[in-house]
mmCIF file of C-alpha atoms and ligand atoms in Angstrom:
data_model
loop_
_atom_site.group_PDB
_atom_site.id
_atom_site.type_symbol
_atom_site.label_atom_id
_atom_site.label_comp_id
_atom_site.label_asym_id
_atom_site.label_seq_id
_atom_site.Cartn_x
_atom_site.Cartn_y
_atom_site.Cartn_z
ATOM 1 C CA MET Y 29 0.097 -0.219 -0.043
ATOM 2 C CA THR Y 30 1.429 3.321 -0.956
ATOM 3 C CA ARG Y 31 -0.959 5.713 1.020
ATOM 4 C CA ASN Y 32 -3.369 5.598 3.850
ATOM 5 C CA VAL Y 33 -6.647 3.587 3.411
ATOM 6 C CA ILE Y 34 -9.573 5.937 4.080
ATOM 7 C CA THR Y 35 -12.889 4.218 4.324
ATOM 8 C CA ILE Y 36 -15.958 6.361 3.494
ATOM 9 C CA GLU Y 37 -17.109 6.231 7.220
ATOM 10 C CA ARG Y 38 -14.048 7.929 8.501
ATOM 11 C CA HIS Y 39 -13.968 10.450 5.807
ATOM 12 C CA ILE Y 40 -17.519 11.616 6.524
ATOM 13 C CA LEU Y 41 -16.704 11.697 10.258
ATOM 14 C CA ASP Y 42 -13.609 13.869 9.349
ATOM 15 C CA GLN Y 43 -15.867 16.243 7.555
ATOM 16 C CA GLN Y 44 -18.174 16.290 10.549
ATOM 17 C CA ARG Y 45 -15.501 17.898 12.484
ATOM 18 C CA HIS Y 46 -15.630 21.201 10.096
ATOM 19 C CA PHE Y 47 -19.215 21.439 11.913
ATOM 20 C CA PRO Y 48 -18.984 21.362 15.669
ATOM 21 C CA GLN Y 49 -22.570 21.686 16.338
ATOM 22 C CA ALA Y 50 -23.422 18.640 14.104
ATOM 23 C CA THR Y 51 -25.353 16.228 15.942
ATOM 24 C CA GLY Y 52 -24.287 13.095 13.656
ATOM 25 C CA VAL Y 53 -27.906 12.648 12.060
ATOM 26 C CA PHE Y 54 -26.609 13.831 8.818
ATOM 27 C CA THR Y 55 -23.809 11.653 8.858
ATOM 28 C CA SER Y 56 -25.848 8.665 9.789
ATOM 29 C CA LEU Y 57 -27.984 9.778 6.784
ATOM 30 C CA LEU Y 58 -25.213 9.495 4.605
ATOM 31 C CA TYR Y 59 -24.363 6.070 5.907
ATOM 32 C CA ASP Y 60 -27.846 4.983 5.030
ATOM 33 C CA ILE Y 61 -27.617 6.019 1.729
ATOM 34 C CA MET Y 62 -24.269 4.352 1.195
ATOM 35 C CA LEU Y 63 -25.645 1.024 2.485
ATOM 36 C CA ALA Y 64 -28.443 1.156 0.258
ATOM 37 C CA ALA Y 65 -25.943 1.832 -2.613
ATOM 38 C CA LYS Y 66 -24.125 -1.417 -1.651
ATOM 39 C CA LEU Y 67 -27.592 -3.525 -1.643
ATOM 40 C CA ILE Y 68 -28.043 -1.875 -5.375
ATOM 41 C CA ALA Y 69 -24.635 -2.502 -6.531
ATOM 42 C CA ARG Y 70 -25.046 -6.254 -5.405
ATOM 43 C CA GLU Y 71 -28.070 -6.580 -7.222
ATOM 44 C CA THR Y 72 -27.050 -4.758 -10.598
ATOM 45 C CA THR Y 73 -23.982 -7.182 -10.817
ATOM 46 C CA ARG Y 74 -26.368 -10.222 -10.405
ATOM 47 C CA ALA Y 75 -28.859 -8.765 -12.957
ATOM 48 C CA GLY Y 76 -27.724 -11.019 -15.718
ATOM 49 C CA LEU Y 77 -27.775 -14.038 -13.343
ATOM 50 C CA ALA Y 78 -30.788 -13.517 -11.599
ATOM 51 C CA ASP Y 79 -34.142 -13.786 -13.550
ATOM 52 C CA ILE Y 80 -34.624 -9.987 -12.835
ATOM 53 C CA LEU Y 81 -33.939 -8.418 -16.127
ATOM 54 C CA GLY Y 82 -36.936 -7.222 -18.233
ATOM 55 C CA LEU Y 83 -39.926 -5.066 -17.595
ATOM 56 C CA ALA Y 84 -41.882 -4.983 -14.368
ATOM 57 C CA GLY Y 85 -44.901 -4.010 -16.632
ATOM 58 C CA ALA Y 86 -45.454 -0.527 -15.106
ATOM 59 C CA THR Y 87 -44.832 2.878 -16.268
ATOM 60 C CA ASN Y 88 -43.329 5.694 -14.162
ATOM 61 C CA VAL Y 89 -44.791 9.211 -14.145
ATOM 62 C CA GLN Y 90 -42.626 10.501 -16.985
ATOM 63 C CA GLY Y 91 -44.325 7.519 -19.199
ATOM 64 C CA GLU Y 92 -41.198 5.410 -19.249
ATOM 65 C CA GLN Y 93 -41.300 1.589 -18.678
ATOM 66 C CA GLN Y 94 -40.060 0.990 -15.292
ATOM 67 C CA GLN Y 95 -37.675 -2.005 -14.844
ATOM 68 C CA LYS Y 96 -37.550 -4.508 -11.749
ATOM 69 C CA LEU Y 97 -34.336 -2.931 -10.675
ATOM 70 C CA ASP Y 98 -35.506 0.497 -10.775
ATOM 71 C CA VAL Y 99 -38.271 -0.887 -8.253
ATOM 72 C CA TYR Y 100 -35.435 -2.664 -6.164
ATOM 73 C CA ALA Y 101 -33.471 0.370 -6.076
ATOM 74 C CA HIS Y 102 -36.247 2.612 -5.013
ATOM 75 C CA ASN Y 103 -37.499 0.321 -2.313
ATOM 76 C CA ALA Y 104 -33.901 -0.282 -0.949
ATOM 77 C CA ILE Y 105 -33.468 3.431 -0.502
ATOM 78 C CA VAL Y 106 -36.976 4.258 1.101
ATOM 79 C CA ARG Y 107 -36.785 0.996 3.395
ATOM 80 C CA MET Y 108 -33.244 2.132 4.517
ATOM 81 C CA VAL Y 109 -34.290 5.402 5.405
ATOM 82 C CA ASP Y 110 -38.156 5.790 6.385
ATOM 83 C CA HIS Y 111 -37.614 4.252 9.782
ATOM 84 C CA SER Y 112 -34.372 6.293 10.760
ATOM 85 C CA GLY Y 113 -35.780 9.177 12.271
ATOM 86 C CA ARG Y 114 -33.441 11.302 10.348
ATOM 87 C CA VAL Y 115 -35.692 12.354 7.371
ATOM 88 C CA ARG Y 116 -38.948 14.467 7.308
ATOM 89 C CA VAL Y 117 -40.151 13.667 3.836
ATOM 90 C CA MET Y 118 -38.771 11.958 0.391
ATOM 91 C CA ALA Y 119 -39.318 11.936 -3.161
ATOM 92 C CA SER Y 120 -38.243 9.554 -5.742
ATOM 93 C CA GLU Y 121 -38.271 9.712 -9.518
ATOM 94 C CA GLU Y 122 -40.237 6.625 -9.680
ATOM 95 C CA ASP Y 123 -42.908 8.101 -7.321
ATOM 96 C CA PRO Y 124 -45.302 10.828 -8.629
ATOM 97 C CA ASP Y 125 -45.932 11.774 -4.834
ATOM 98 C CA PRO Y 126 -44.136 12.896 -1.987
ATOM 99 C CA ILE Y 127 -43.014 9.782 -0.047
ATOM 100 C CA HIS Y 128 -44.135 10.626 3.607
ATOM 101 C CA ILE Y 129 -42.486 8.867 6.849
ATOM 102 C CA PRO Y 130 -45.088 6.294 8.223
ATOM 103 C CA GLU Y 131 -46.957 7.557 11.324
ATOM 104 C CA ARG Y 132 -45.388 4.774 13.331
ATOM 105 C CA TYR Y 133 -41.947 6.484 12.948
ATOM 106 C CA GLU Y 134 -40.183 9.463 13.969
ATOM 107 C CA CYS Y 135 -39.465 12.384 11.475
ATOM 108 C CA GLY Y 136 -36.114 14.083 11.209
ATOM 109 C CA PRO Y 137 -34.881 17.321 10.062
ATOM 110 C CA TYR Y 138 -33.634 16.376 6.444
ATOM 111 C CA VAL Y 139 -35.401 16.038 3.223
ATOM 112 C CA LEU Y 140 -34.182 13.451 0.700
ATOM 113 C CA LEU Y 141 -34.785 13.527 -3.068
ATOM 114 C CA PHE Y 142 -33.451 10.600 -5.334
ATOM 115 C CA ASP Y 143 -33.417 8.902 -8.561
ATOM 116 C CA PRO Y 144 -32.803 5.418 -7.737
ATOM 117 C CA LEU Y 145 -31.631 3.914 -10.787
ATOM 118 C CA ASP Y 146 -30.867 6.672 -13.530
ATOM 119 C CA GLY Y 147 -29.973 5.411 -17.137
ATOM 120 C CA SER Y 148 -32.136 2.200 -16.522
ATOM 121 C CA SER Y 149 -32.917 1.816 -20.301
ATOM 122 C CA ASN Y 150 -29.275 0.695 -20.558
ATOM 123 C CA ILE Y 151 -29.685 -2.139 -18.024
ATOM 124 C CA ASP Y 152 -30.304 -4.851 -20.493
ATOM 125 C CA PHE Y 153 -27.106 -3.981 -22.253
ATOM 126 C CA ASN Y 154 -24.938 -4.208 -19.563
ATOM 127 C CA VAL Y 155 -24.265 -0.461 -19.495
ATOM 128 C CA SER Y 156 -23.365 1.306 -16.261
ATOM 129 C CA VAL Y 157 -26.309 3.010 -14.382
ATOM 130 C CA GLY Y 158 -26.358 5.138 -11.226
ATOM 131 C CA THR Y 159 -28.056 6.493 -8.317
ATOM 132 C CA ILE Y 160 -28.561 10.130 -7.575
ATOM 133 C CA PHE Y 161 -29.282 11.678 -4.339
ATOM 134 C CA SER Y 162 -30.033 15.165 -2.861
ATOM 135 C CA ILE Y 163 -30.345 16.170 0.923
ATOM 136 C CA TYR Y 164 -31.870 19.403 1.884
ATOM 137 C CA ARG Y 165 -32.910 20.655 5.495
ATOM 138 C CA ARG Y 166 -36.557 21.024 5.956
ATOM 139 C CA VAL Y 167 -38.126 24.398 5.709
ATOM 140 C CA SER Y 168 -41.719 23.935 6.654
ATOM 141 C CA ALA Y 169 -42.691 24.846 10.223
ATOM 142 C CA GLY Y 170 -44.255 22.636 12.977
ATOM 143 C CA ASN Y 171 -44.440 19.000 13.728
ATOM 144 C CA ASP Y 172 -46.052 17.875 10.434
ATOM 145 C CA ARG Y 173 -44.778 15.030 8.255
ATOM 146 C CA GLY Y 174 -43.147 17.417 5.794
ATOM 147 C CA SER Y 175 -44.623 19.502 2.965
ATOM 148 C CA LEU Y 176 -44.181 20.123 -0.808
ATOM 149 C CA ASP Y 177 -42.279 23.073 0.142
ATOM 150 C CA ASP Y 178 -39.487 20.957 1.911
ATOM 151 C CA LEU Y 179 -39.121 19.035 -1.566
ATOM 152 C CA LEU Y 180 -39.389 22.169 -3.816
ATOM 153 C CA GLN Y 181 -35.999 23.797 -2.836
ATOM 154 C CA PRO Y 182 -33.551 25.298 -5.317
ATOM 155 C CA GLY Y 183 -30.163 23.700 -5.669
ATOM 156 C CA TYR Y 184 -28.317 26.355 -3.936
ATOM 157 C CA LYS Y 185 -30.028 25.211 -0.797
ATOM 158 C CA LEU Y 186 -28.584 21.739 -0.871
ATOM 159 C CA ALA Y 187 -26.751 20.408 2.070
ATOM 160 C CA ALA Y 188 -25.361 17.463 0.222
ATOM 161 C CA ALA Y 189 -25.609 15.573 -2.962
ATOM 162 C CA GLY Y 190 -23.910 12.597 -4.746
ATOM 163 C CA TYR Y 191 -24.221 9.868 -7.095
ATOM 164 C CA VAL Y 192 -23.082 6.290 -7.186
ATOM 165 C CA ILE Y 193 -22.082 4.514 -10.511
ATOM 166 C CA TYR Y 194 -22.545 0.771 -10.838
ATOM 167 C CA GLY Y 195 -19.864 0.147 -13.555
ATOM 168 C CA SER Y 196 -16.564 -1.568 -13.884
ATOM 169 C CA SER Y 197 -16.546 -0.818 -10.234
ATOM 170 C CA THR Y 198 -18.936 0.780 -7.845
ATOM 171 C CA MET Y 199 -18.231 4.534 -7.078
ATOM 172 C CA PHE Y 200 -19.833 6.743 -4.501
ATOM 173 C CA VAL Y 201 -19.030 10.220 -5.222
ATOM 174 C CA TYR Y 202 -20.500 13.107 -2.812
ATOM 175 C CA SER Y 203 -20.263 16.705 -1.867
ATOM 176 C CA ALA Y 204 -21.454 18.162 1.476
ATOM 177 C CA GLY Y 205 -20.193 21.423 0.475
ATOM 178 C CA GLN Y 206 -16.356 20.812 1.156
ATOM 179 C CA GLY Y 207 -15.404 19.756 -2.138
ATOM 180 C CA VAL Y 208 -16.145 16.514 -4.236
ATOM 181 C CA HIS Y 209 -14.758 13.166 -3.008
ATOM 182 C CA GLY Y 210 -14.865 9.750 -4.892
ATOM 183 C CA PHE Y 211 -15.002 6.310 -3.108
ATOM 184 C CA THR Y 212 -14.641 2.667 -4.952
ATOM 185 C CA LEU Y 213 -16.305 -0.273 -3.301
ATOM 186 C CA ASP Y 214 -13.853 -2.967 -2.323
ATOM 187 C CA ARG Y 215 -16.095 -5.959 -2.683
ATOM 188 C CA THR Y 216 -13.739 -8.223 -0.817
ATOM 189 C CA VAL Y 217 -14.031 -6.150 2.407
ATOM 190 C CA GLY Y 218 -17.389 -4.656 1.433
ATOM 191 C CA GLU Y 219 -16.063 -1.125 2.136
ATOM 192 C CA PHE Y 220 -16.033 2.239 -0.098
ATOM 193 C CA LEU Y 221 -12.454 3.433 0.009
ATOM 194 C CA LEU Y 222 -11.388 6.934 -0.667
ATOM 195 C CA SER Y 223 -9.843 6.587 -4.366
ATOM 196 C CA HIS Y 224 -10.599 10.160 -5.799
ATOM 197 C CA PRO Y 225 -10.079 12.905 -3.137
ATOM 198 C CA ASN Y 226 -11.092 16.474 -4.117
ATOM 199 C CA ILE Y 227 -12.124 15.848 -7.656
ATOM 200 C CA THR Y 228 -11.921 19.047 -10.023
ATOM 201 C CA ILE Y 229 -12.587 19.376 -13.464
ATOM 202 C CA PRO Y 230 -9.381 19.735 -15.525
ATOM 203 C CA ASP Y 231 -9.006 23.043 -17.249
ATOM 204 C CA ARG Y 232 -8.457 21.804 -20.682
ATOM 205 C CA PRO Y 233 -11.531 20.021 -21.957
ATOM 206 C CA LYS Y 234 -11.500 16.742 -23.815
ATOM 207 C CA TYR Y 235 -14.894 15.517 -24.687
ATOM 208 C CA TYR Y 236 -18.444 16.758 -25.707
ATOM 209 C CA SER Y 237 -21.424 14.743 -24.811
ATOM 210 C CA VAL Y 238 -24.637 14.855 -26.433
ATOM 211 C CA ASN Y 239 -27.238 12.604 -28.140
ATOM 212 C CA GLN Y 240 -26.074 13.819 -31.701
ATOM 213 C CA GLY Y 241 -28.839 11.612 -33.150
ATOM 214 C CA TYR Y 242 -31.306 14.396 -32.220
ATOM 215 C CA GLN Y 243 -29.424 17.129 -33.999
ATOM 216 C CA GLN Y 244 -32.227 17.751 -36.531
ATOM 217 C CA TYR Y 245 -34.384 18.675 -33.689
ATOM 218 C CA TRP Y 246 -32.142 21.224 -31.730
ATOM 219 C CA TYR Y 247 -32.740 24.779 -31.941
ATOM 220 C CA GLU Y 248 -30.381 27.047 -34.010
ATOM 221 C CA GLY Y 249 -28.157 28.089 -30.898
ATOM 222 C CA VAL Y 250 -27.292 24.490 -29.889
ATOM 223 C CA ARG Y 251 -26.584 23.349 -33.462
ATOM 224 C CA ARG Y 252 -24.154 25.984 -34.033
ATOM 225 C CA TYR Y 253 -22.682 25.535 -30.812
ATOM 226 C CA VAL Y 254 -21.900 21.869 -31.481
ATOM 227 C CA THR Y 255 -20.529 22.865 -34.657
ATOM 228 C CA TRP Y 256 -18.191 25.367 -32.880
ATOM 229 C CA LEU Y 257 -17.252 22.541 -30.326
ATOM 230 C CA GLN Y 258 -16.343 20.324 -33.320
ATOM 231 C CA GLY Y 259 -14.095 23.105 -34.293
ATOM 232 C CA LEU Y 260 -15.986 23.638 -37.518
ATOM 233 C CA GLU Y 261 -17.469 27.191 -36.941
ATOM 234 C CA GLU Y 262 -16.074 29.132 -39.838
ATOM 235 C CA GLU Y 263 -15.278 32.447 -37.793
ATOM 236 C CA ASP Y 264 -13.467 30.501 -35.003
ATOM 237 C CA PRO Y 265 -12.029 27.208 -36.299
ATOM 238 C CA HIS Y 266 -10.025 25.156 -33.890
ATOM 239 C CA LYS Y 267 -8.875 21.390 -33.241
ATOM 240 C CA GLY Y 268 -12.399 20.327 -31.821
ATOM 241 C CA LEU Y 269 -13.239 18.102 -29.001
ATOM 242 C CA GLY Y 270 -13.861 14.264 -29.128
ATOM 243 C CA LEU Y 271 -17.468 12.899 -28.736
ATOM 244 C CA ARG Y 272 -18.540 10.446 -26.034
ATOM 245 C CA TYR Y 273 -22.226 9.723 -25.196
ATOM 246 C CA ILE Y 274 -23.069 6.732 -23.122
ATOM 247 C CA GLY Y 275 -26.654 7.680 -22.666
ATOM 248 C CA SER Y 276 -26.415 6.854 -18.895
ATOM 249 C CA MET Y 277 -26.271 10.373 -17.320
ATOM 250 C CA VAL Y 278 -24.244 9.603 -14.049
ATOM 251 C CA SER Y 279 -21.649 7.935 -16.392
ATOM 252 C CA ASP Y 280 -21.425 10.845 -18.901
ATOM 253 C CA ILE Y 281 -21.529 13.283 -16.085
ATOM 254 C CA HIS Y 282 -18.541 11.402 -14.220
ATOM 255 C CA ARG Y 283 -16.565 11.359 -17.369
ATOM 256 C CA THR Y 284 -16.988 15.045 -18.285
ATOM 257 C CA LEU Y 285 -15.908 15.860 -14.547
ATOM 258 C CA MET Y 286 -13.086 13.671 -14.751
ATOM 259 C CA SER Y 287 -11.710 14.681 -18.350
ATOM 260 C CA GLY Y 288 -13.096 18.189 -18.905
ATOM 261 C CA GLY Y 289 -15.807 19.051 -21.468
ATOM 262 C CA ILE Y 290 -19.350 19.430 -21.480
ATOM 263 C CA PHE Y 291 -22.390 17.572 -21.162
ATOM 264 C CA MET Y 292 -25.679 18.656 -22.797
ATOM 265 C CA TYR Y 293 -29.371 17.494 -22.960
ATOM 266 C CA PRO Y 294 -31.101 20.355 -24.882
ATOM 267 C CA PRO Y 295 -34.782 20.997 -25.528
ATOM 268 C CA ASP Y 296 -35.887 20.014 -29.116
ATOM 269 C CA THR Y 297 -38.595 20.400 -31.463
ATOM 270 C CA LYS Y 298 -39.248 16.667 -31.756
ATOM 271 C CA GLN Y 299 -42.170 16.780 -29.694
ATOM 272 C CA SER Y 300 -43.844 19.465 -27.273
ATOM 273 C CA SER Y 301 -42.916 17.624 -23.999
ATOM 274 C CA MET Y 302 -39.209 18.330 -25.229
ATOM 275 C CA GLN Y 303 -39.547 22.073 -25.106
ATOM 276 C CA MET Y 304 -37.702 22.072 -21.660
ATOM 277 C CA GLY Y 305 -35.692 19.061 -22.267
ATOM 278 C CA LYS Y 306 -35.998 15.410 -20.904
ATOM 279 C CA LEU Y 307 -34.056 15.445 -17.556
ATOM 280 C CA ARG Y 308 -35.808 16.149 -14.093
ATOM 281 C CA LEU Y 309 -34.500 19.166 -12.256
ATOM 282 C CA LEU Y 310 -34.807 17.826 -8.827
ATOM 283 C CA TYR Y 311 -33.699 14.289 -9.056
ATOM 284 C CA GLU Y 312 -30.941 14.543 -11.551
ATOM 285 C CA CYS Y 313 -29.649 18.238 -12.500
ATOM 286 C CA ALA Y 314 -29.750 19.994 -9.189
ATOM 287 C CA PRO Y 315 -27.668 17.379 -7.396
ATOM 288 C CA LEU Y 316 -25.272 17.061 -10.313
ATOM 289 C CA ALA Y 317 -25.106 20.825 -10.671
ATOM 290 C CA PHE Y 318 -24.184 21.020 -6.938
ATOM 291 C CA ILE Y 319 -21.466 18.463 -7.306
ATOM 292 C CA ALA Y 320 -20.121 20.098 -10.602
ATOM 293 C CA GLU Y 321 -20.107 23.815 -8.847
ATOM 294 C CA GLN Y 322 -17.941 22.064 -6.010
ATOM 295 C CA ALA Y 323 -15.736 20.491 -8.612
ATOM 296 C CA GLY Y 324 -14.881 23.808 -10.237
ATOM 297 C CA ALA Y 325 -17.430 23.326 -12.971
ATOM 298 C CA ALA Y 326 -20.483 25.032 -13.950
ATOM 299 C CA ALA Y 327 -24.215 23.901 -14.890
ATOM 300 C CA SER Y 328 -26.704 25.828 -16.502
ATOM 301 C CA ASP Y 329 -30.383 25.578 -18.274
ATOM 302 C CA GLY Y 330 -29.026 27.597 -20.983
ATOM 303 C CA VAL Y 331 -29.946 30.952 -19.492
ATOM 304 C CA ASN Y 332 -29.639 30.647 -15.759
ATOM 305 C CA PRO Y 333 -27.409 28.367 -13.258
ATOM 306 C CA ILE Y 334 -29.308 25.428 -12.510
ATOM 307 C CA LEU Y 335 -28.687 25.778 -8.648
ATOM 308 C CA ASN Y 336 -30.837 29.153 -8.953
ATOM 309 C CA ILE Y 337 -33.785 27.432 -10.406
ATOM 310 C CA GLN Y 338 -36.978 27.809 -7.932
ATOM 311 C CA PRO Y 339 -38.785 24.355 -8.714
ATOM 312 C CA THR Y 340 -42.507 24.443 -8.820
ATOM 313 C CA GLU Y 341 -42.958 20.871 -9.507
ATOM 314 C CA LEU Y 342 -41.661 17.597 -8.133
ATOM 315 C CA HIS Y 343 -40.993 15.958 -11.678
ATOM 316 C CA GLN Y 344 -40.175 19.157 -13.417
ATOM 317 C CA ARG Y 345 -37.974 19.046 -16.488
ATOM 318 C CA THR Y 346 -35.093 21.274 -17.582
ATOM 319 C CA PRO Y 347 -32.471 21.754 -20.311
ATOM 320 C CA PHE Y 348 -29.240 20.815 -19.022
ATOM 321 C CA TYR Y 349 -25.727 21.810 -19.738
ATOM 322 C CA LEU Y 350 -22.865 21.081 -17.391
ATOM 323 C CA GLY Y 351 -19.046 21.144 -17.913
ATOM 324 C CA ASN Y 352 -16.053 23.557 -17.904
ATOM 325 C CA ARG Y 353 -17.165 27.114 -16.899
ATOM 326 C CA ASP Y 354 -15.982 28.629 -20.165
ATOM 327 C CA LEU Y 355 -17.812 25.967 -22.510
ATOM 328 C CA VAL Y 356 -21.055 26.625 -20.436
ATOM 329 C CA GLU Y 357 -20.785 30.448 -20.799
ATOM 330 C CA LYS Y 358 -19.839 30.044 -24.527
ATOM 331 C CA LEU Y 359 -23.206 27.825 -24.915
ATOM 332 C CA GLU Y 360 -25.235 30.611 -23.171
ATOM 333 C CA ALA Y 361 -23.845 33.088 -25.690
ATOM 334 C CA TYR Y 362 -24.767 31.074 -28.783
ATOM 335 C CA ILE Y 363 -28.384 30.726 -27.130
ATOM 336 C CA GLN Y 364 -28.863 34.336 -26.609
ATOM 337 C CA LYS Y 365 -27.620 35.006 -30.148
ATOM 338 C CA TYR Y 366 -29.423 32.304 -32.045
ATOM 339 C CA ASN Y 367 -32.203 30.738 -30.095
ATOM 340 C CA GLY Y 368 -34.586 33.472 -30.215
ATOM 341 C CA ASP Y 369 -37.883 31.291 -30.605
ATOM 342 C CA TRP Y 370 -36.709 28.715 -27.753
ATOM 343 C CA LEU Y 371 -36.031 31.944 -25.462
ATOM 344 C CA GLU Y 372 -39.702 32.959 -25.845
ATOM 345 C CA ILE Y 373 -40.897 29.582 -25.020
ATOM 346 C CA TYR Y 374 -38.491 29.740 -21.803
ATOM 347 C CA GLU Y 375 -39.587 33.088 -20.727
ATOM 348 C CA GLN Y 376 -43.335 31.634 -20.880
ATOM 349 C CA HIS Y 377 -42.214 28.565 -18.742
ATOM 350 C CA VAL Y 378 -40.714 30.933 -16.354
ATOM 351 C CA LYS Y 379 -43.700 33.090 -15.846
ATOM 352 C CA LEU Y 380 -45.871 30.320 -15.376
ATOM 353 C CA ALA Y 381 -43.529 28.668 -12.823
ATOM 354 C CA ARG Y 382 -43.501 32.232 -10.911
ATOM 355 C CA GLU Y 383 -47.373 32.139 -10.548
ATOM 356 C CA ARG Y 384 -47.091 28.533 -9.089
ATOM 357 C CA GLU Y 385 -44.362 29.192 -6.637
ATOM 358 C CA PRO Y 386 -45.097 27.447 -3.386
ATOM 359 C CA ARG Y 387 -45.778 29.561 -0.204
ATOM 360 C CA THR Y 388 -46.354 28.213 3.288
ATOM 361 C CA PRO Y 389 -44.553 29.167 6.574
ATOM 362 C CA GLN Y 390 -40.936 28.598 6.916
ATOM 363 C CA ALA Y 391 -39.137 27.125 9.849
ATOM 364 C CA GLU Y 392 -36.900 29.214 11.692
ATOM 365 C CA GLY Y 393 -33.065 28.706 11.588
HETATM 366 P P1 FDP A 1 -32.812 6.746 -19.199
HETATM 367 O O1 FDP A 1 -33.861 7.221 -19.979
HETATM 368 O O2 FDP A 1 -32.195 5.275 -19.626
HETATM 369 O O3 FDP A 1 -33.091 6.556 -17.661
HETATM 370 O O4 FDP A 1 -32.557 10.529 -17.259
HETATM 371 C C1 FDP A 1 -32.741 9.435 -18.162
HETATM 372 C C2 FDP A 1 -31.521 9.098 -19.032
HETATM 373 O O5 FDP A 1 -31.585 7.763 -19.184
HETATM 374 C C3 FDP A 1 -30.334 9.639 -18.703
HETATM 375 O O6 FDP A 1 -29.602 8.752 -17.689
HETATM 376 C C4 FDP A 1 -29.722 9.820 -19.995
HETATM 377 O O7 FDP A 1 -28.537 10.435 -19.988
HETATM 378 C C5 FDP A 1 -30.841 9.869 -20.806
HETATM 379 O O8 FDP A 1 -31.972 9.677 -20.205
HETATM 380 C C6 FDP A 1 -30.685 9.383 -22.196
HETATM 381 O O9 FDP A 1 -31.816 9.824 -22.870
HETATM 382 P P2 FDP A 1 -31.613 9.624 -24.689
HETATM 383 O O10 FDP A 1 -31.761 8.272 -24.830
HETATM 384 O O11 FDP A 1 -32.715 10.478 -25.021
HETATM 385 O O12 FDP A 1 -30.298 10.086 -25.096
#
């Protein structure tokens, strides 16, 4: 061994020392999520062996077909957390409604949102999938079991966020606002070990990542911007970036943060439901944006930072661009210059959202 072995438990405890007022509840919640991740990792690697592949027959709130592993991952997280007394209310990408803590259990101060198995359309092809989670402090007052306001918080209020990749190895990457740290699961000892301390995006970008198959449906700003990324824009030719797209967002984002570049899921004109893109603000984009900012990268909806968006619906979608700050700023400039028709649609969405903004008494402190 060439350097100290640091388990995730020890690392989280060390981080907790930065906050003398910490009670340990937050730390324990991270442990719970980590344990659920280990269970999900076990099931995903057995997926080809057990008779578990294939569709469960149900569709989720996005109209997508749910797969059995989605259901397993969702249940693993809910059951790990609901009786712990650490969480007030939860929401999952696989459930249309808030998940309240059963009356027989105590509620805690935190709010948990998660996408239990992102990229699940890839499971049948043995492609990496992931879990994404967000932790907020509750904002609703009183002794209730949590409200929609607790769940509809902007990303800049996140207490912590993270993702787990079930790939060639299982990695747990998280930030509690003190940088981004990555841990790799050593299956022989069953522990996540610190393998990637202080992840920061490299200054020199390597890849862009987007489903280029939808190019014909993109708005002009994004189309021109991608031509620029390829180095083909007449006024500003350059060497161009390579293209990588797995179609499993956690892996695409992880690679973008490790190698430099930009990940994009733009809105398109293929169908009206894609006017604000495909990805979900609360379960996918806000937590990944939090991690990106902590890693020195940026994340935008093409106009505003993702972390500044006030959510108004649990399953709200947003365009999503994440990567090196200069690349994201350049993208925003292209959108301002060429995406006039889409900017009108965007303004409409923002206006409607403002009218819907949640209002209930806020907890103190
Ligand atoms: P999936 O539909 O497989 O769950 O958020 C969902 C997601 O995967 C992301 O992980 C992925 O980046 C994206 O959708 C892929 O969408 P396209 O197939 O439209 O590119």
